[in-house]
XYZ file of C-alpha atoms in Angstrom:
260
model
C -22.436 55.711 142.758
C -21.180 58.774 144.983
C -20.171 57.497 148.048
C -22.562 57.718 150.838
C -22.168 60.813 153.709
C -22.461 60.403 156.910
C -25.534 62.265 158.510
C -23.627 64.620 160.627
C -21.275 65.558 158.323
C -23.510 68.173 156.025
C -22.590 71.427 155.748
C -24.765 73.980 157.084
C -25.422 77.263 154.916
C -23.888 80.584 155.762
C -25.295 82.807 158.139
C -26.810 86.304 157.341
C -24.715 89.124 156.516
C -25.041 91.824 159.166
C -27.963 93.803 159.715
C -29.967 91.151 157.453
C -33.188 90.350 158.989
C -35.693 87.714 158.590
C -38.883 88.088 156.728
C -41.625 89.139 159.350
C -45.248 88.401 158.365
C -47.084 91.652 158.344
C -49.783 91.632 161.165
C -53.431 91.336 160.302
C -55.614 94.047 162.079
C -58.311 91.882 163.616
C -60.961 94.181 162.859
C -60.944 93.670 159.139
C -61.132 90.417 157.586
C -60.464 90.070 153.833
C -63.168 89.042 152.387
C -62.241 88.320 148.578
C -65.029 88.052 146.459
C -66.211 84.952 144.416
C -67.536 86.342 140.306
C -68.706 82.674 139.488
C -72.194 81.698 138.578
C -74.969 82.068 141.667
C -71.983 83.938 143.682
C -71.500 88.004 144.000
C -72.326 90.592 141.688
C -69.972 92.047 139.140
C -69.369 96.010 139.050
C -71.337 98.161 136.765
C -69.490 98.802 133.413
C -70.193 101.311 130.903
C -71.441 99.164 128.060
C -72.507 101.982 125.880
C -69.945 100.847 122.869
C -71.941 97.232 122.754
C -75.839 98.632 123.108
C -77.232 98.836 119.551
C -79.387 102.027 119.751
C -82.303 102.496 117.921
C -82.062 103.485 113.948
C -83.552 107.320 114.852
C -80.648 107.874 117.362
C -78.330 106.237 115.055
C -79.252 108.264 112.402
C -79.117 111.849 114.236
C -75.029 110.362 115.382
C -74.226 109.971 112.156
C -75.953 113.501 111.065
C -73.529 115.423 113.410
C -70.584 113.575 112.194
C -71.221 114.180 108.492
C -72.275 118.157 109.217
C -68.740 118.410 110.799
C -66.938 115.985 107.814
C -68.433 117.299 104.548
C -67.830 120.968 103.487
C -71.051 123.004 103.818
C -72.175 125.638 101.652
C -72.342 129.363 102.739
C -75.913 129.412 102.667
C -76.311 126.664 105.116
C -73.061 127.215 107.128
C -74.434 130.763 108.343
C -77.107 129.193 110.554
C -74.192 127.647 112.863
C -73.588 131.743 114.246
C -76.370 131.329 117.007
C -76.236 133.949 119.555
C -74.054 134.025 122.845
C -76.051 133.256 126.040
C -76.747 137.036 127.778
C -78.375 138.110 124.655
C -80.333 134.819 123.906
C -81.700 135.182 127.875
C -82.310 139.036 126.990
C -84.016 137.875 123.854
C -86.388 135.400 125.388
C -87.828 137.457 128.210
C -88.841 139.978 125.609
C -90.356 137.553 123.528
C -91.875 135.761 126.619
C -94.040 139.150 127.658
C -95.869 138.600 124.109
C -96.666 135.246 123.828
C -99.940 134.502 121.568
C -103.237 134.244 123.381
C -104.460 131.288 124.501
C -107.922 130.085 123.917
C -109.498 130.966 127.060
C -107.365 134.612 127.365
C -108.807 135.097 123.603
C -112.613 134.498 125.160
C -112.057 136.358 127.995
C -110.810 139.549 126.173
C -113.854 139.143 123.839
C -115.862 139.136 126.102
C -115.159 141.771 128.306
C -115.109 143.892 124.920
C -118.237 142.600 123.647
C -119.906 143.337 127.398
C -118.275 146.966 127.024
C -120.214 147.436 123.528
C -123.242 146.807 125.374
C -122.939 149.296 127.674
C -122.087 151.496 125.574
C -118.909 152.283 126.909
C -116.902 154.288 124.653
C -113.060 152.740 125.415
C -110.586 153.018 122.841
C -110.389 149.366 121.287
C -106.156 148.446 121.615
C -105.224 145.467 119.097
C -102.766 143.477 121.590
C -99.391 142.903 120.483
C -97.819 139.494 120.416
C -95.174 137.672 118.897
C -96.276 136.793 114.926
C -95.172 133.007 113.605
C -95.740 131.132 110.728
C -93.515 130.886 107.610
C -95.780 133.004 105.410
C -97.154 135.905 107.226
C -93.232 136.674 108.549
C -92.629 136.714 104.970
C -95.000 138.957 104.108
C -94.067 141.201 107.147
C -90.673 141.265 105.892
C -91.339 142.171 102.647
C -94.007 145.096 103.900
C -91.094 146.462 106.350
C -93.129 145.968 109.228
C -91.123 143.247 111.225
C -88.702 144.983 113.850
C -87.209 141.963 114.610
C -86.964 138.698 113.263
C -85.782 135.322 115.141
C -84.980 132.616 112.999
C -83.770 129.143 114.327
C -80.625 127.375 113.550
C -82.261 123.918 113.499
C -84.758 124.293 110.977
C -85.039 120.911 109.102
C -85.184 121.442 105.730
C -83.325 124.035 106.181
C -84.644 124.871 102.687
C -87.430 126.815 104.656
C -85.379 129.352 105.901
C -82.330 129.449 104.073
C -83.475 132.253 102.105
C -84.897 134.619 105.062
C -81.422 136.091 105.853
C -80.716 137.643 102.397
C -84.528 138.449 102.492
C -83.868 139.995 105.936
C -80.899 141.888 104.700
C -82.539 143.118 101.787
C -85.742 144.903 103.135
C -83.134 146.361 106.263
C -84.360 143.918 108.599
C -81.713 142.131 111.588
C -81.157 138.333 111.325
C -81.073 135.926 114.444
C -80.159 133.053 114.343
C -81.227 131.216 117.768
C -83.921 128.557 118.888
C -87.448 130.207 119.112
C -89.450 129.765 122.098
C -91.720 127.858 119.965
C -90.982 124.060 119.427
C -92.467 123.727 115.980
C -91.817 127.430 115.388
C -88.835 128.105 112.306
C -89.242 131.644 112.633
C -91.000 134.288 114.511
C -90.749 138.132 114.292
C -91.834 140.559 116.273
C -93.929 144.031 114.677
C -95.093 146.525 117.612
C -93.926 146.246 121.508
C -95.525 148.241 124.062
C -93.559 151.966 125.381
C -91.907 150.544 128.184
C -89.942 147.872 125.907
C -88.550 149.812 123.352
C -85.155 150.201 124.869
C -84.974 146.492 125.322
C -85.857 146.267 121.693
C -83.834 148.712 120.354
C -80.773 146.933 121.753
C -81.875 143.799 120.563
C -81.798 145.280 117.356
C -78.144 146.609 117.601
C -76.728 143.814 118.792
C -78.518 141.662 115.854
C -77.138 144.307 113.585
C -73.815 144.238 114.981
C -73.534 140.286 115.476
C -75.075 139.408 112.059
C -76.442 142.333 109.351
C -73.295 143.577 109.428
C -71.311 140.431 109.057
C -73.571 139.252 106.281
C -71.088 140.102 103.565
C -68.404 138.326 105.562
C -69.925 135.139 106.412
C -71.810 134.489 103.187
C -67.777 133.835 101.782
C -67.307 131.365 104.511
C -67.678 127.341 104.399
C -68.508 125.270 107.312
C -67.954 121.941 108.114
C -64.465 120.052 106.814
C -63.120 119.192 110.244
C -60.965 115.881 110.456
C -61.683 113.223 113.461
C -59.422 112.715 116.352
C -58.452 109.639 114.557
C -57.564 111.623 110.665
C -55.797 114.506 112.859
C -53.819 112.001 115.137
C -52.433 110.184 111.580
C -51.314 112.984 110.244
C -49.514 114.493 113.224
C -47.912 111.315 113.372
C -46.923 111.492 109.766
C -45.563 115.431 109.782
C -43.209 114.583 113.144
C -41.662 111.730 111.252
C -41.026 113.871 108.048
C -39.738 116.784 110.534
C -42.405 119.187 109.398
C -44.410 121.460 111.933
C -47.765 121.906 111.272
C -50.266 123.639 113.469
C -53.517 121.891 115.171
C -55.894 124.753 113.515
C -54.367 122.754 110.096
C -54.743 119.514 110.833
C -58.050 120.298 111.634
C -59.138 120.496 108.430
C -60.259 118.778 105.693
């Protein structure tokens, strides 16, 4: 056994080195008292989180998600891929204020026009009878305007589904001289409008709706109709593989990777 110390005999431990000073308890401002808070059952309420990644969503919403992904994924035809050249904004809003001054008739515009004409027959007014001009719709007749050369201009929509319906209207278009849009139509369930006649006073707006159509799409018809859409990689595909090129000291560009 170690023998036994007396109990004034222990050493005491060295004192601080100079300019050492004790640890001081930071003061507590008075006016705000930590509350923490208490997650358990009954207690407070958890934050919000984003739990978007664990809600199953219905099967329509499921289905147009994986839609997108595959249009972007699998290589798409020429046909098909011209219908992703929409037009840019200024001309779309130029576009739909002309078509918005000849939108059809409603039902009680229709009555009212027929009969005011029908009360001017009576009187035997003799007014020269003007057909009004509005926007034409409908799959067939546009056809059949195209293929008379009466449409001036013809919208067609980019979101047409089947696209079958209108995949042949550009080539169509191109062939009887027409100009080719391809933009959403003021119509919901509309593919394709066109219009024939507009009154004096819009012809200029017209007519440069017509060259920039030409210019944005006629004349890039030859072009385009060699082109493929879709084939672009995921960030995940394009990550890999930018991984794999730095390790085997190649440099290869993003527009590359990109691509299937």
């Amino acid at each position: 056994m170690p023998p036994k110390t007396k109990s004034g005999s222990a050493k005491k431990p060295a004192a601080a080195p100079f300019g050492a000073s004790k640890a001081t308890k930071a003061k507590k401002n008075p006016l705000f008292e930590a509350k923490p808070k208490n997650f358990g059952i009954g207690q407070d309420v958890q934050h919000t989180t984003d739990l978007t990644r664990f809600v199953k969503w219905p099967e329509y919403v499921r289905l147009q998600r994986q839609k997108v992904i595959l249009n972007q994924r699998l290589k798409v035809p020429p046909a098909i891929a011209q219908f992703t050249h929409t037009l840019d904004k200024n001309t779309a809003t130029q576009l739909f204020k002309l078509l918005n001054k000849y939108r059809p008739e409603t039902t009680a515009e229709k009555k009212a026009r027929l009969t005011a004409t029908a009360a001017a027959a009576a009187e035997d007014k003799k007014e020269v009878y003007q057909e009004p001009l509005f926007v034409k719709y409908g799959l067939n007749h546009i056809v059949a305007l195209i293929e008379a050369k009466k449409a001036s201009l013809v919208v067609i929509a980019h979101d047409v589904d089947p696209i079958e319906l209108v995949v042949f209207l550009p080539a169509l278009c191109r062939k009887m001289g027409q100009s080719r849009l391809g933009t959403v139509v003021h119509k919901k369930t509309a593919a394709v409008v066109a219009l024939q006649d507009v009154k004096s006073e819009d012809q200029r707006e017209l007519a440069t709706l017509v060259s920039a159509a030409k210019a944005n799409f006629s004349d890039k018809y030859e072009e385009q109709r060699r082109q493929w859409g879709g084939g672009l990689r995921g960030n995940k595909s394009t990550q890999m593989l930018r991984k794999r090129a730095k390790a085997a000291g190649q440099s290869v560009t993003s527009a590359s990777l990109g691509k299937l």
